[in-house]
Short mmCIF file of C-alpha atoms and ligand atoms in Angstrom, two decimals:
data_model
loop_
_atom_site.label_atom_id
_atom_site.label_comp_id
_atom_site.label_asym_id
_atom_site.label_seq_id
_atom_site.Cartn_x
_atom_site.Cartn_y
_atom_site.Cartn_z
CA MET J 1065 -21.48 8.33 -17.46
CA HIS J 1066 -21.99 10.31 -14.25
CA HIS J 1067 -21.31 14.03 -14.12
CA ASP J 1068 -21.67 14.60 -10.39
CA GLN J 1069 -18.96 15.66 -7.95
CA GLY J 1070 -17.73 12.11 -7.44
CA ILE J 1071 -14.98 9.95 -8.94
CA HIS J 1072 -15.96 7.85 -11.93
CA LEU J 1073 -13.91 5.41 -14.00
CA ARG J 1074 -15.74 3.53 -16.71
CA SER J 1075 -14.21 0.48 -18.42
CA VAL J 1076 -10.69 1.86 -18.11
CA CYS J 1077 -7.93 -0.23 -19.70
CA LYS J 1078 -4.24 0.49 -19.39
CA THR J 1079 -1.32 -1.56 -20.70
CA TYR J 1080 2.28 -0.43 -20.24
CA ARG J 1081 4.15 -1.20 -23.44
CA GLY J 1082 7.90 -1.14 -23.13
CA ARG J 1083 10.94 -2.95 -24.42
CA GLY J 1084 10.13 -6.05 -22.37
CA ALA J 1085 6.79 -7.80 -22.00
CA ASP J 1086 3.65 -5.66 -21.93
CA VAL J 1087 2.06 -5.17 -18.51
CA GLU J 1088 -1.73 -5.13 -18.38
CA ALA J 1089 -1.98 -2.76 -15.41
CA LEU J 1090 -5.76 -2.26 -15.57
CA ARG J 1091 -8.36 -4.39 -17.32
CA ASP J 1092 -11.82 -2.92 -17.66
CA MET J 1093 -11.73 -1.01 -14.39
CA ASN J 1094 -14.95 0.49 -13.10
CA LEU J 1095 -15.03 2.71 -10.06
CA ASP J 1096 -17.82 4.92 -8.78
CA CYS J 1097 -17.25 7.02 -5.67
CA ALA J 1098 -20.34 9.02 -4.77
CA PRO J 1099 -19.91 12.69 -3.81
CA GLY J 1100 -18.79 12.97 -0.18
CA SER J 1101 -18.04 9.26 0.15
CA PHE J 1102 -14.81 7.63 1.34
CA THR J 1103 -13.49 4.74 -0.74
CA ALA J 1104 -10.45 2.56 -0.02
CA LEU J 1105 -8.61 0.80 -2.82
CA ILE J 1106 -6.78 -2.29 -1.59
CA GLY J 1107 -4.84 -5.03 -3.35
CA PRO J 1108 -1.45 -6.70 -3.66
CA SER J 1109 1.58 -4.81 -4.89
CA GLY J 1110 1.41 -4.38 -8.65
CA CYS J 1111 -2.39 -4.68 -9.02
CA GLY J 1112 -2.68 -1.19 -10.52
CA LYS J 1113 -3.73 0.93 -7.53
CA SER J 1114 -1.23 3.70 -8.20
CA THR J 1115 -1.87 3.49 -11.93
CA ALA J 1116 -5.59 4.02 -11.33
CA MET J 1117 -4.83 6.98 -9.08
CA ARG J 1118 -2.37 8.54 -11.52
CA ILE J 1119 -4.97 8.16 -14.29
CA ALA J 1120 -7.57 9.84 -12.07
CA LEU J 1121 -5.07 12.68 -11.47
CA GLY J 1122 -4.39 13.08 -15.19
CA LEU J 1123 -0.74 12.12 -14.68
CA GLU J 1124 -1.03 8.96 -16.80
CA ASP J 1125 -2.77 8.22 -20.09
CA TYR J 1126 -5.13 5.29 -20.51
CA ASP J 1127 -5.91 3.19 -23.57
CA THR J 1128 -9.69 2.99 -23.53
CA GLY J 1129 -12.55 3.96 -21.22
CA GLU J 1130 -13.82 7.14 -19.66
CA VAL J 1131 -12.87 9.08 -16.53
CA ARG J 1132 -14.68 11.94 -14.81
CA ILE J 1133 -13.48 13.68 -11.67
CA ALA J 1134 -16.15 15.95 -10.19
CA GLY J 1135 -17.57 16.20 -13.70
CA HIS J 1136 -14.23 17.12 -15.32
CA PRO J 1137 -11.65 15.23 -17.35
CA PRO J 1138 -8.88 14.24 -14.90
CA ALA J 1139 -6.14 16.66 -16.02
CA ALA J 1140 -8.58 19.59 -15.96
CA ALA J 1141 -9.73 18.66 -12.44
CA THR J 1142 -6.14 18.60 -11.21
CA ALA J 1143 -5.13 21.80 -13.01
CA SER J 1144 -8.06 23.77 -11.58
CA GLY J 1145 -7.56 22.68 -7.96
CA VAL J 1146 -10.72 20.53 -7.87
CA THR J 1147 -8.41 17.66 -6.89
CA GLY J 1148 -6.09 17.41 -3.90
CA VAL J 1149 -3.45 14.74 -3.48
CA ALA J 1150 -1.25 13.32 -0.71
CA PHE J 1151 1.44 10.70 -1.37
CA GLN J 1152 3.30 8.21 0.82
CA ASP J 1153 6.55 10.11 1.38
CA ALA J 1154 5.05 13.40 2.49
CA ALA J 1155 7.05 15.02 -0.36
CA LEU J 1156 7.53 18.35 1.40
CA LEU J 1157 10.03 20.94 0.21
CA PRO J 1158 12.71 20.85 2.95
CA TRP J 1159 13.63 24.55 2.65
CA ARG J 1160 10.05 25.75 3.08
CA THR J 1161 8.33 26.25 6.41
CA VAL J 1162 5.18 24.29 7.34
CA ALA J 1163 2.96 27.23 6.35
CA ARG J 1164 4.75 27.76 3.05
CA ASN J 1165 4.61 24.05 2.19
CA ILE J 1166 0.87 24.10 2.78
CA ALA J 1167 0.57 27.20 0.57
CA LEU J 1168 2.39 25.57 -2.36
CA PRO J 1169 -0.68 24.37 -4.34
CA LEU J 1170 -2.04 27.93 -4.25
CA GLU J 1171 1.13 29.20 -5.88
CA VAL J 1172 0.99 26.41 -8.47
CA LEU J 1173 -2.54 27.60 -9.36
CA GLY J 1174 -1.28 31.18 -9.61
CA ARG J 1175 -3.10 32.39 -6.51
CA ASP J 1176 -1.56 34.74 -3.97
CA PRO J 1177 -0.84 32.83 -0.71
CA ALA J 1178 -0.87 36.12 1.21
CA LYS J 1179 -4.62 36.32 0.55
CA HIS J 1180 -5.15 32.87 2.07
CA GLY J 1181 -3.50 33.35 5.46
CA HIS J 1182 -6.76 32.58 7.25
CA GLU J 1183 -7.28 29.29 5.40
CA ILE J 1184 -3.67 28.25 5.98
CA ALA J 1185 -3.98 28.98 9.72
CA LYS J 1186 -7.26 27.07 9.88
CA LEU J 1187 -5.75 23.99 8.23
CA ILE J 1188 -2.69 24.09 10.50
CA ASP J 1189 -5.11 24.07 13.41
CA LEU J 1190 -7.20 21.29 11.85
CA VAL J 1191 -4.21 18.95 11.53
CA GLY J 1192 -2.97 19.82 15.02
CA LEU J 1193 0.18 21.75 14.11
CA LYS J 1194 -0.54 25.08 15.74
CA GLY J 1195 2.75 26.61 16.87
CA TYR J 1196 4.73 24.88 14.08
CA GLU J 1197 3.89 27.37 11.31
CA THR J 1198 7.50 28.43 10.85
CA ALA J 1199 9.12 25.04 11.51
CA LEU J 1200 10.99 23.31 8.69
CA PRO J 1201 10.13 19.71 7.67
CA GLY J 1202 13.46 18.48 9.05
CA GLN J 1203 12.38 19.63 12.51
CA LEU J 1204 9.18 17.52 12.46
CA SER J 1205 8.42 13.86 13.17
CA GLY J 1206 7.21 11.57 10.38
CA GLY J 1207 3.62 11.81 11.57
CA MET J 1208 3.76 15.60 11.66
CA ARG J 1209 5.15 15.71 8.13
CA GLN J 1210 2.26 13.52 6.96
CA ARG J 1211 -0.16 15.94 8.58
CA VAL J 1212 1.47 18.84 6.73
CA SER J 1213 1.02 16.83 3.54
CA ILE J 1214 -2.69 16.25 4.32
CA ALA J 1215 -3.15 19.96 5.10
CA ARG J 1216 -1.44 20.87 1.83
CA SER J 1217 -3.77 18.54 -0.09
CA LEU J 1218 -6.76 20.40 1.40
CA ILE J 1219 -5.64 24.02 0.88
CA THR J 1220 -7.45 24.41 -2.45
CA GLU J 1221 -10.64 23.07 -0.79
CA PRO J 1222 -10.65 20.17 -3.23
CA GLU J 1223 -13.91 18.45 -4.04
CA VAL J 1224 -11.93 15.26 -4.54
CA LEU J 1225 -9.07 14.04 -2.37
CA PHE J 1226 -6.66 11.32 -3.52
CA MET J 1227 -4.29 9.65 -1.07
CA ASP J 1228 -1.76 6.99 -2.06
CA GLU J 1229 -0.66 5.24 1.16
CA PRO J 1230 -0.28 8.56 2.99
CA PHE J 1231 0.61 6.86 6.29
CA GLY J 1232 2.59 3.97 4.83
CA ALA J 1233 5.78 5.09 6.54
CA LEU J 1234 4.28 5.21 10.04
CA ASP J 1235 4.08 2.50 12.69
CA GLN J 1236 0.69 1.01 13.51
CA ILE J 1237 -0.05 3.07 16.61
CA ARG J 1238 0.72 6.36 14.84
CA ARG J 1239 -1.22 5.19 11.79
CA ARG J 1240 -4.32 4.51 13.87
CA GLN J 1241 -4.09 7.95 15.47
CA MET J 1242 -3.74 9.49 12.03
CA ASN J 1243 -6.74 7.54 10.75
CA VAL J 1244 -8.96 9.06 13.44
CA GLU J 1245 -7.59 12.49 12.49
CA LEU J 1246 -8.07 11.86 8.79
CA GLN J 1247 -11.67 10.80 9.32
CA ARG J 1248 -12.37 14.01 11.22
CA ILE J 1249 -10.66 16.19 8.61
CA TRP J 1250 -12.49 14.44 5.78
CA MET J 1251 -15.88 14.74 7.57
CA GLU J 1252 -15.28 18.47 8.03
CA SER J 1253 -14.12 19.01 4.45
CA GLY J 1254 -17.05 17.18 2.85
CA SER J 1255 -14.79 16.03 0.01
CA THR J 1256 -14.96 12.77 -1.93
CA ALA J 1257 -11.98 10.69 -0.82
CA LEU J 1258 -10.11 7.83 -2.46
CA LEU J 1259 -7.43 6.14 -0.36
CA VAL J 1260 -4.94 3.60 -1.64
CA THR J 1261 -3.74 1.38 1.20
CA HIS J 1262 -2.09 -1.93 2.05
CA GLY J 1263 -3.79 -2.03 5.43
CA ILE J 1264 -7.00 -4.04 5.73
CA ASP J 1265 -7.79 -2.50 9.11
CA GLU J 1266 -7.06 0.99 7.81
CA ALA J 1267 -9.43 0.43 4.86
CA ALA J 1268 -12.18 -0.98 7.08
CA PHE J 1269 -11.80 1.79 9.64
CA LEU J 1270 -11.92 4.70 7.20
CA ALA J 1271 -13.96 3.70 4.19
CA ASP J 1272 -17.62 3.53 3.23
CA TYR J 1273 -16.63 1.06 0.51
CA VAL J 1274 -13.55 -1.12 0.21
CA VAL J 1275 -12.67 -1.89 -3.41
CA VAL J 1276 -10.54 -5.03 -3.63
CA MET J 1277 -8.22 -5.50 -6.60
CA HIS J 1278 -6.20 -8.43 -7.91
CA ALA J 1279 -3.11 -8.32 -10.13
CA ASN J 1280 -2.19 -9.77 -13.56
CA PRO J 1281 -4.22 -8.22 -15.00
CA GLY J 1282 -5.04 -5.44 -12.54
CA ARG J 1283 -8.78 -5.54 -11.92
CA VAL J 1284 -11.51 -4.95 -9.37
CA VAL J 1285 -12.75 -8.25 -7.92
CA GLU J 1286 -15.17 -7.10 -5.22
CA ILE J 1287 -16.65 -4.03 -3.56
CA ILE J 1288 -17.37 -4.43 0.14
CA GLU J 1289 -19.64 -2.03 1.98
CA VAL J 1290 -18.53 -0.92 5.46
CA PRO J 1291 -21.57 -0.38 7.67
CA PHE J 1292 -20.07 1.19 10.82
CA GLU J 1293 -21.46 4.50 12.05
CA ARG J 1294 -19.42 7.69 12.07
CA PRO J 1295 -17.50 9.12 13.62
CA ARG J 1296 -15.70 5.82 14.13
CA ARG J 1297 -13.59 5.62 17.27
CA ASN J 1298 -10.50 3.65 18.23
CA GLU J 1299 -12.69 1.14 20.12
CA LEU J 1300 -13.93 -0.07 16.74
CA TYR J 1301 -10.59 -1.85 16.21
CA SER J 1302 -11.49 -4.30 18.97
CA ALA J 1303 -15.14 -4.89 18.00
CA PRO J 1304 -16.02 -8.44 16.80
CA ALA J 1305 -18.00 -7.04 13.84
CA PHE J 1306 -14.91 -5.12 12.78
CA HIS J 1307 -12.77 -8.26 12.90
CA ALA J 1308 -15.39 -10.19 10.93
CA LEU J 1309 -15.34 -7.53 8.23
CA CYS J 1310 -11.52 -7.51 8.12
CA ASP J 1311 -11.55 -11.31 7.76
CA ARG J 1312 -13.95 -11.01 4.85
CA ILE J 1313 -11.77 -8.42 3.13
CA ALA J 1314 -8.69 -10.65 3.71
CA LYS J 1315 -10.45 -13.64 2.11
CA VAL J 1316 -11.34 -11.65 -0.99
CA LEU J 1317 -7.85 -10.17 -1.08
CA HIS J 1318 -6.23 -13.60 -0.99
CA GLY J 1319 -8.68 -15.05 -3.48
CA GLU J 1320 -10.42 -17.52 -1.18
N1 ADP G 2518 5.68 3.43 -15.85
C1 ADP G 2518 5.55 2.11 -15.90
N2 ADP G 2518 6.06 1.39 -16.93
C2 ADP G 2518 5.90 0.06 -17.01
N3 ADP G 2518 5.23 -0.69 -16.11
C3 ADP G 2518 4.68 -0.03 -15.06
C4 ADP G 2518 4.81 1.39 -14.90
N4 ADP G 2518 4.17 1.75 -13.76
C5 ADP G 2518 3.67 0.62 -13.23
N5 ADP G 2518 3.97 -0.45 -14.01
C6 ADP G 2518 3.55 -1.84 -13.78
O1 ADP G 2518 2.14 -1.87 -13.76
C7 ADP G 2518 1.65 -2.73 -12.74
C8 ADP G 2518 0.79 -1.92 -11.76
O2 ADP G 2518 1.65 -1.02 -11.05
P1 ADP G 2518 1.08 -0.02 -9.94
O3 ADP G 2518 -0.06 0.73 -10.50
O4 ADP G 2518 2.22 0.75 -9.43
O5 ADP G 2518 0.56 -1.05 -8.84
P2 ADP G 2518 0.30 -0.85 -7.26
O6 ADP G 2518 0.24 0.61 -6.97
O7 ADP G 2518 -1.00 -1.57 -7.01
O8 ADP G 2518 1.43 -1.53 -6.56
C9 ADP G 2518 2.89 -3.35 -12.11
O9 ADP G 2518 3.13 -4.60 -12.73
C10 ADP G 2518 3.98 -2.37 -12.42
O10 ADP G 2518 5.24 -3.01 -12.49
MG1 MG G 2519 1.36 1.85 -5.59
#
Protein backbone atom coordinates (compact mmCIF):
# COMPACT_ATOMS: atom_id res chain seq x y z
CA MET A 1 0.00 0.00 0.00
CA HIS A 2 1.28 3.47 -0.93
CA HIS A 3 1.88 6.09 1.72
CA ASP A 4 2.57 9.08 -0.51
CA GLN A 5 0.46 12.23 -0.86
CA GLY A 6 -1.86 10.66 -3.41
CA ILE A 7 -5.23 8.90 -3.30
CA HIS A 8 -5.13 5.14 -2.92
CA LEU A 9 -7.95 2.61 -2.76
CA ARG A 10 -6.97 -1.03 -2.62
CA SER A 11 -9.49 -3.83 -3.23
CA VAL A 12 -12.34 -1.82 -1.73
CA CYS A 13 -15.70 -3.60 -1.50
CA LYS A 14 -18.93 -1.96 -0.40
CA THR A 15 -22.41 -3.47 -0.31
CA TYR A 16 -25.41 -1.49 0.94
CA ARG A 17 -27.56 -3.83 3.00
CA GLY A 18 -31.06 -2.61 3.64
CA ARG A 19 -34.58 -3.91 3.92
CA GLY A 20 -34.76 -4.60 0.18
CA ALA A 21 -32.19 -6.30 -2.01
CA ASP A 22 -28.51 -5.69 -1.25
CA VAL A 23 -26.71 -3.30 -3.60
CA GLU A 24 -23.13 -4.15 -4.47
CA ALA A 25 -21.97 -0.55 -4.91
CA LEU A 26 -18.26 -1.32 -5.26
CA ARG A 27 -16.59 -4.61 -6.12
CA ASP A 28 -12.85 -4.81 -5.61
CA MET A 29 -12.17 -1.19 -6.49
CA ASN A 30 -8.58 -0.13 -7.03
CA LEU A 31 -7.64 3.47 -7.58
CA ASP A 32 -4.22 5.10 -7.52
CA CYS A 33 -3.93 8.84 -8.07
CA ALA A 34 -0.31 9.97 -7.96
CA PRO A 35 0.54 13.11 -5.97
CA GLY A 36 -0.27 16.22 -8.01
CA SER A 37 -2.20 14.30 -10.66
CA PHE A 38 -5.73 14.96 -11.91
CA THR A 39 -8.03 11.94 -12.22
CA ALA A 40 -11.58 11.86 -13.57
CA LEU A 41 -14.02 9.17 -12.48
CA ILE A 42 -16.72 8.57 -15.08
CA GLY A 43 -19.53 6.05 -15.36
CA PRO A 44 -23.30 5.64 -15.58
CA SER A 45 -25.57 6.72 -12.77
CA GLY A 46 -25.42 4.21 -9.93
CA CYS A 47 -21.96 2.77 -10.71
CA GLY A 48 -20.59 3.82 -7.32
CA LYS A 49 -18.77 7.08 -8.11
CA SER A 50 -20.23 9.00 -5.18
CA THR A 51 -19.85 5.98 -2.91
CA ALA A 52 -16.14 5.80 -3.76
CA MET A 53 -15.78 9.52 -3.07
CA ARG A 54 -17.68 9.36 0.21
CA ILE A 55 -15.47 6.44 1.28
CA ALA A 56 -12.37 8.46 0.38
CA LEU A 57 -13.76 11.33 2.48
CA GLY A 58 -14.41 9.06 5.45
CA LEU A 59 -18.15 9.75 5.22
CA GLU A 60 -19.03 6.14 4.41
CA ASP A 61 -17.77 2.82 5.77
CA TYR A 62 -16.53 0.04 3.51
CA ASP A 63 -16.63 -3.72 3.97
CA THR A 64 -13.13 -4.79 2.99
CA GLY A 65 -10.02 -3.23 1.46
CA GLU A 66 -7.70 -0.39 2.33
CA VAL A 67 -7.82 3.36 1.75
CA ARG A 68 -5.08 5.97 2.17
CA ILE A 69 -5.51 9.67 1.49
CA ALA A 70 -2.17 11.50 1.48
CA GLY A 71 -0.90 8.74 3.76
CA HIS A 72 -3.81 9.00 6.22
CA PRO A 73 -6.96 6.99 6.85
CA PRO A 74 -9.79 8.86 5.09
CA ALA A 75 -11.61 10.28 8.13
CA ALA A 76 -8.34 11.56 9.60
CA ALA A 77 -7.41 13.23 6.30
CA THR A 78 -10.77 15.02 6.19
CA ALA A 79 -10.73 16.00 9.87
CA SER A 80 -7.25 17.54 9.63
CA GLY A 81 -7.94 19.61 6.50
CA VAL A 82 -5.67 17.50 4.26
CA THR A 83 -8.76 16.98 2.09
CA GLY A 84 -10.90 19.60 0.37
CA VAL A 85 -14.26 18.88 -1.20
CA ALA A 86 -16.69 20.56 -3.61
CA PHE A 87 -20.13 19.11 -4.40
CA GLN A 88 -22.62 19.59 -7.24
CA ASP A 89 -25.03 22.04 -5.60
CA ALA A 90 -22.47 24.56 -4.39
CA ALA A 91 -23.93 24.03 -0.88
CA LEU A 92 -23.21 27.55 0.34
CA LEU A 93 -24.74 28.97 3.50
CA PRO A 94 -27.18 31.60 2.15
CA TRP A 95 -26.83 33.97 5.12
CA ARG A 96 -23.04 34.12 4.89
CA THR A 97 -21.12 36.42 2.58
CA VAL A 98 -18.77 35.05 -0.10
CA ALA A 99 -15.74 35.62 2.16
CA ARG A 100 -17.38 34.01 5.17
CA ASN A 101 -18.52 31.00 3.14
CA ILE A 102 -14.95 30.50 1.96
CA ALA A 103 -13.73 30.78 5.57
CA LEU A 104 -16.11 28.08 6.83
CA PRO A 105 -13.70 25.09 6.68
CA LEU A 106 -11.23 27.07 8.81
CA GLU A 107 -13.87 27.50 11.49
CA VAL A 108 -14.76 23.80 11.30
CA LEU A 109 -11.08 23.02 11.97
CA GLY A 110 -11.09 25.43 14.91
CA ARG A 111 -8.84 27.99 13.23
CA ASP A 112 -9.40 31.72 13.46
CA PRO A 113 -10.58 33.07 10.06
CA ALA A 114 -9.38 36.55 11.04
CA LYS A 115 -5.81 35.24 10.81
CA HIS A 116 -6.39 34.01 7.25
CA GLY A 117 -7.65 37.21 5.62
CA HIS A 118 -4.76 37.18 3.16
CA GLU A 119 -5.44 33.61 2.02
CA ILE A 120 -9.16 34.30 1.68
CA ALA A 121 -8.47 37.40 -0.43
CA LYS A 122 -6.01 35.47 -2.59
CA LEU A 123 -8.53 32.69 -3.28
CA ILE A 124 -11.29 35.19 -4.10
CA ASP A 125 -8.89 36.68 -6.62
CA LEU A 126 -7.92 33.25 -7.95
CA VAL A 127 -11.53 32.28 -8.71
CA GLY A 128 -12.25 35.70 -10.22
CA LEU A 129 -14.62 37.07 -7.58
CA LYS A 130 -12.76 40.20 -6.53
CA GLY A 131 -15.31 42.83 -5.52
CA TYR A 132 -17.86 40.21 -4.40
CA GLU A 133 -16.36 39.56 -0.95
CA THR A 134 -19.43 40.83 0.89
CA ALA A 135 -22.06 39.57 -1.57
CA LEU A 136 -24.51 36.89 -0.44
CA PRO A 137 -24.93 33.64 -2.43
CA GLY A 138 -28.43 34.72 -3.52
CA GLN A 139 -26.88 37.69 -5.32
CA LEU A 140 -24.58 35.50 -7.44
CA SER A 141 -25.05 33.49 -10.64
CA GLY A 142 -24.79 29.69 -10.59
CA GLY A 143 -21.27 29.79 -12.02
CA MET A 144 -20.14 32.30 -9.41
CA ARG A 145 -21.57 30.16 -6.61
CA GLN A 146 -19.62 27.17 -7.96
CA ARG A 147 -16.47 29.27 -7.92
CA VAL A 148 -17.11 30.18 -4.27
CA SER A 149 -17.49 26.47 -3.59
CA ILE A 150 -14.16 25.72 -5.32
CA ALA A 151 -12.45 28.52 -3.38
CA ARG A 152 -13.89 27.16 -0.14
CA SER A 153 -12.56 23.69 -0.95
CA LEU A 154 -9.06 25.18 -1.32
CA ILE A 155 -8.93 27.39 1.80
CA THR A 156 -7.24 24.75 3.96
CA GLU A 157 -4.61 24.29 1.20
CA PRO A 158 -5.66 20.66 0.85
CA GLU A 159 -3.20 18.15 -0.50
CA VAL A 160 -6.14 16.27 -1.95
CA LEU A 161 -9.16 17.80 -3.67
CA PHE A 162 -12.39 15.85 -4.25
CA MET A 163 -15.07 17.19 -6.58
CA ASP A 164 -18.38 15.43 -7.20
CA GLU A 165 -19.87 16.94 -10.39
CA PRO A 166 -19.04 20.47 -9.25
CA PHE A 167 -20.31 22.03 -12.50
CA GLY A 168 -23.20 19.63 -13.09
CA ALA A 169 -25.76 22.41 -12.79
CA LEU A 170 -24.16 24.65 -15.42
CA ASP A 171 -24.76 24.81 -19.17
CA GLN A 172 -22.04 23.58 -21.50
CA ILE A 173 -20.53 26.96 -22.35
CA ARG A 174 -20.22 27.96 -18.68
CA ARG A 175 -18.91 24.50 -17.82
CA ARG A 176 -16.13 24.78 -20.39
CA GLN A 177 -15.14 28.20 -19.04
CA MET A 178 -15.10 26.76 -15.54
CA ASN A 179 -12.97 23.82 -16.67
CA VAL A 180 -10.26 26.17 -17.93
CA GLU A 181 -10.45 28.01 -14.60
CA LEU A 182 -10.37 24.80 -12.61
CA GLN A 183 -7.31 23.58 -14.49
CA ARG A 184 -5.50 26.83 -13.70
CA ILE A 185 -6.49 26.75 -10.03
CA TRP A 186 -5.46 23.10 -9.71
CA MET A 187 -2.10 23.73 -11.45
CA GLU A 188 -1.40 26.59 -9.04
CA SER A 189 -2.46 24.63 -5.96
CA GLY A 190 -0.38 21.54 -6.78
CA SER A 191 -3.01 19.33 -5.15
CA THR A 192 -4.02 15.80 -6.13
CA ALA A 193 -7.47 16.05 -7.69
CA LEU A 194 -10.25 13.52 -8.15
CA LEU A 195 -13.25 14.66 -10.18
CA VAL A 196 -16.50 12.75 -10.54
CA THR A 197 -18.25 13.72 -13.77
CA HIS A 198 -20.87 12.66 -16.31
CA GLY A 199 -19.16 14.62 -19.05
CA ILE A 200 -16.80 12.73 -21.35
CA ASP A 201 -15.40 15.98 -22.76
CA GLU A 202 -14.97 17.43 -19.29
CA ALA A 203 -13.05 14.32 -18.17
CA ALA A 204 -10.84 14.33 -21.27
CA PHE A 205 -10.17 18.06 -21.01
CA LEU A 206 -9.19 18.10 -17.34
CA ALA A 207 -7.72 14.74 -16.41
CA ASP A 208 -4.37 13.00 -16.67
CA TYR A 209 -6.24 9.71 -16.31
CA VAL A 210 -9.88 8.89 -16.96
CA VAL A 211 -11.12 5.99 -14.83
CA VAL A 212 -14.18 4.38 -16.41
CA MET A 213 -16.65 2.52 -14.20
CA HIS A 214 -19.58 0.22 -14.90
CA ALA A 215 -22.54 -0.53 -12.64
CA ASN A 216 -24.03 -3.71 -11.10
CA PRO A 217 -21.66 -4.30 -9.47
CA GLY A 218 -19.87 -0.95 -9.40
CA ARG A 219 -16.35 -1.53 -10.70
CA VAL A 220 -13.48 0.00 -12.63
CA VAL A 221 -13.35 -1.35 -16.18
CA GLU A 222 -10.57 0.72 -17.75
CA ILE A 223 -8.08 3.50 -17.07
CA ILE A 224 -7.39 5.76 -20.04
CA GLU A 225 -4.38 8.04 -20.12
CA VAL A 226 -4.91 11.56 -21.49
CA PRO A 227 -1.77 12.73 -23.29
CA PHE A 228 -2.53 16.40 -24.02
CA GLU A 229 -0.07 19.05 -22.86
CA ARG A 230 -0.93 21.62 -20.21
CA PRO A 231 -2.20 24.14 -19.86
CA ARG A 232 -4.96 22.89 -22.12
CA ARG A 233 -6.89 25.58 -23.95
CA ASN A 234 -10.41 25.83 -25.31
CA GLU A 235 -9.12 25.04 -28.82
CA LEU A 236 -8.49 21.49 -27.63
CA TYR A 237 -12.26 20.83 -27.77
CA SER A 238 -12.11 21.05 -31.57
CA ALA A 239 -8.90 19.03 -32.10
CA PRO A 240 -9.31 15.68 -33.94
CA ALA A 241 -7.10 13.91 -31.37
CA PHE A 242 -9.41 15.15 -28.64
CA HIS A 243 -12.47 13.79 -30.45
CA ALA A 244 -10.73 10.46 -31.00
CA LEU A 245 -10.00 10.20 -27.30
CA CYS A 246 -13.60 11.11 -26.38
CA ASP A 247 -14.84 8.42 -28.79
CA ARG A 248 -12.61 5.88 -27.11
CA ILE A 249 -13.87 6.84 -23.65
CA ALA A 250 -17.48 6.63 -24.94
CA LYS A 251 -16.90 3.12 -26.30
CA VAL A 252 -15.52 1.89 -22.99
CA LEU A 253 -18.32 3.67 -21.14
CA HIS A 254 -20.99 1.96 -23.25
CA GLY A 255 -19.26 -1.40 -23.08
CA GLU A 256 -18.35 -1.74 -26.75
N1 LIG B 1 -27.15 5.03 1.36
C1 LIG B 1 -27.47 4.12 0.44
N2 LIG B 1 -28.23 3.04 0.76
C2 LIG B 1 -28.53 2.10 -0.15
N3 LIG B 1 -28.10 2.11 -1.43
C3 LIG B 1 -27.32 3.15 -1.81
C4 LIG B 1 -26.97 4.20 -0.91
N4 LIG B 1 -26.20 5.10 -1.57
C5 LIG B 1 -26.08 4.64 -2.83
N5 LIG B 1 -26.75 3.47 -2.97
C6 LIG B 1 -26.81 2.64 -4.19
O1 LIG B 1 -25.49 2.27 -4.52
C7 LIG B 1 -25.27 2.34 -5.93
C8 LIG B 1 -24.16 3.35 -6.22
O2 LIG B 1 -24.63 4.66 -5.90
P1 LIG B 1 -23.72 5.96 -6.08
O3 LIG B 1 -22.41 5.73 -5.43
O4 LIG B 1 -24.52 7.11 -5.65
O5 LIG B 1 -23.52 5.97 -7.66
P2 LIG B 1 -23.14 7.18 -8.66
O6 LIG B 1 -22.60 8.31 -7.86
O7 LIG B 1 -22.16 6.58 -9.61
O8 LIG B 1 -24.41 7.55 -9.37
C9 LIG B 1 -26.62 2.72 -6.53
O9 LIG B 1 -27.29 1.54 -6.92
C10 LIG B 1 -27.33 3.41 -5.40
O10 LIG B 1 -28.74 3.27 -5.52
MG1 LIG C 1 -23.18 10.39 -7.70
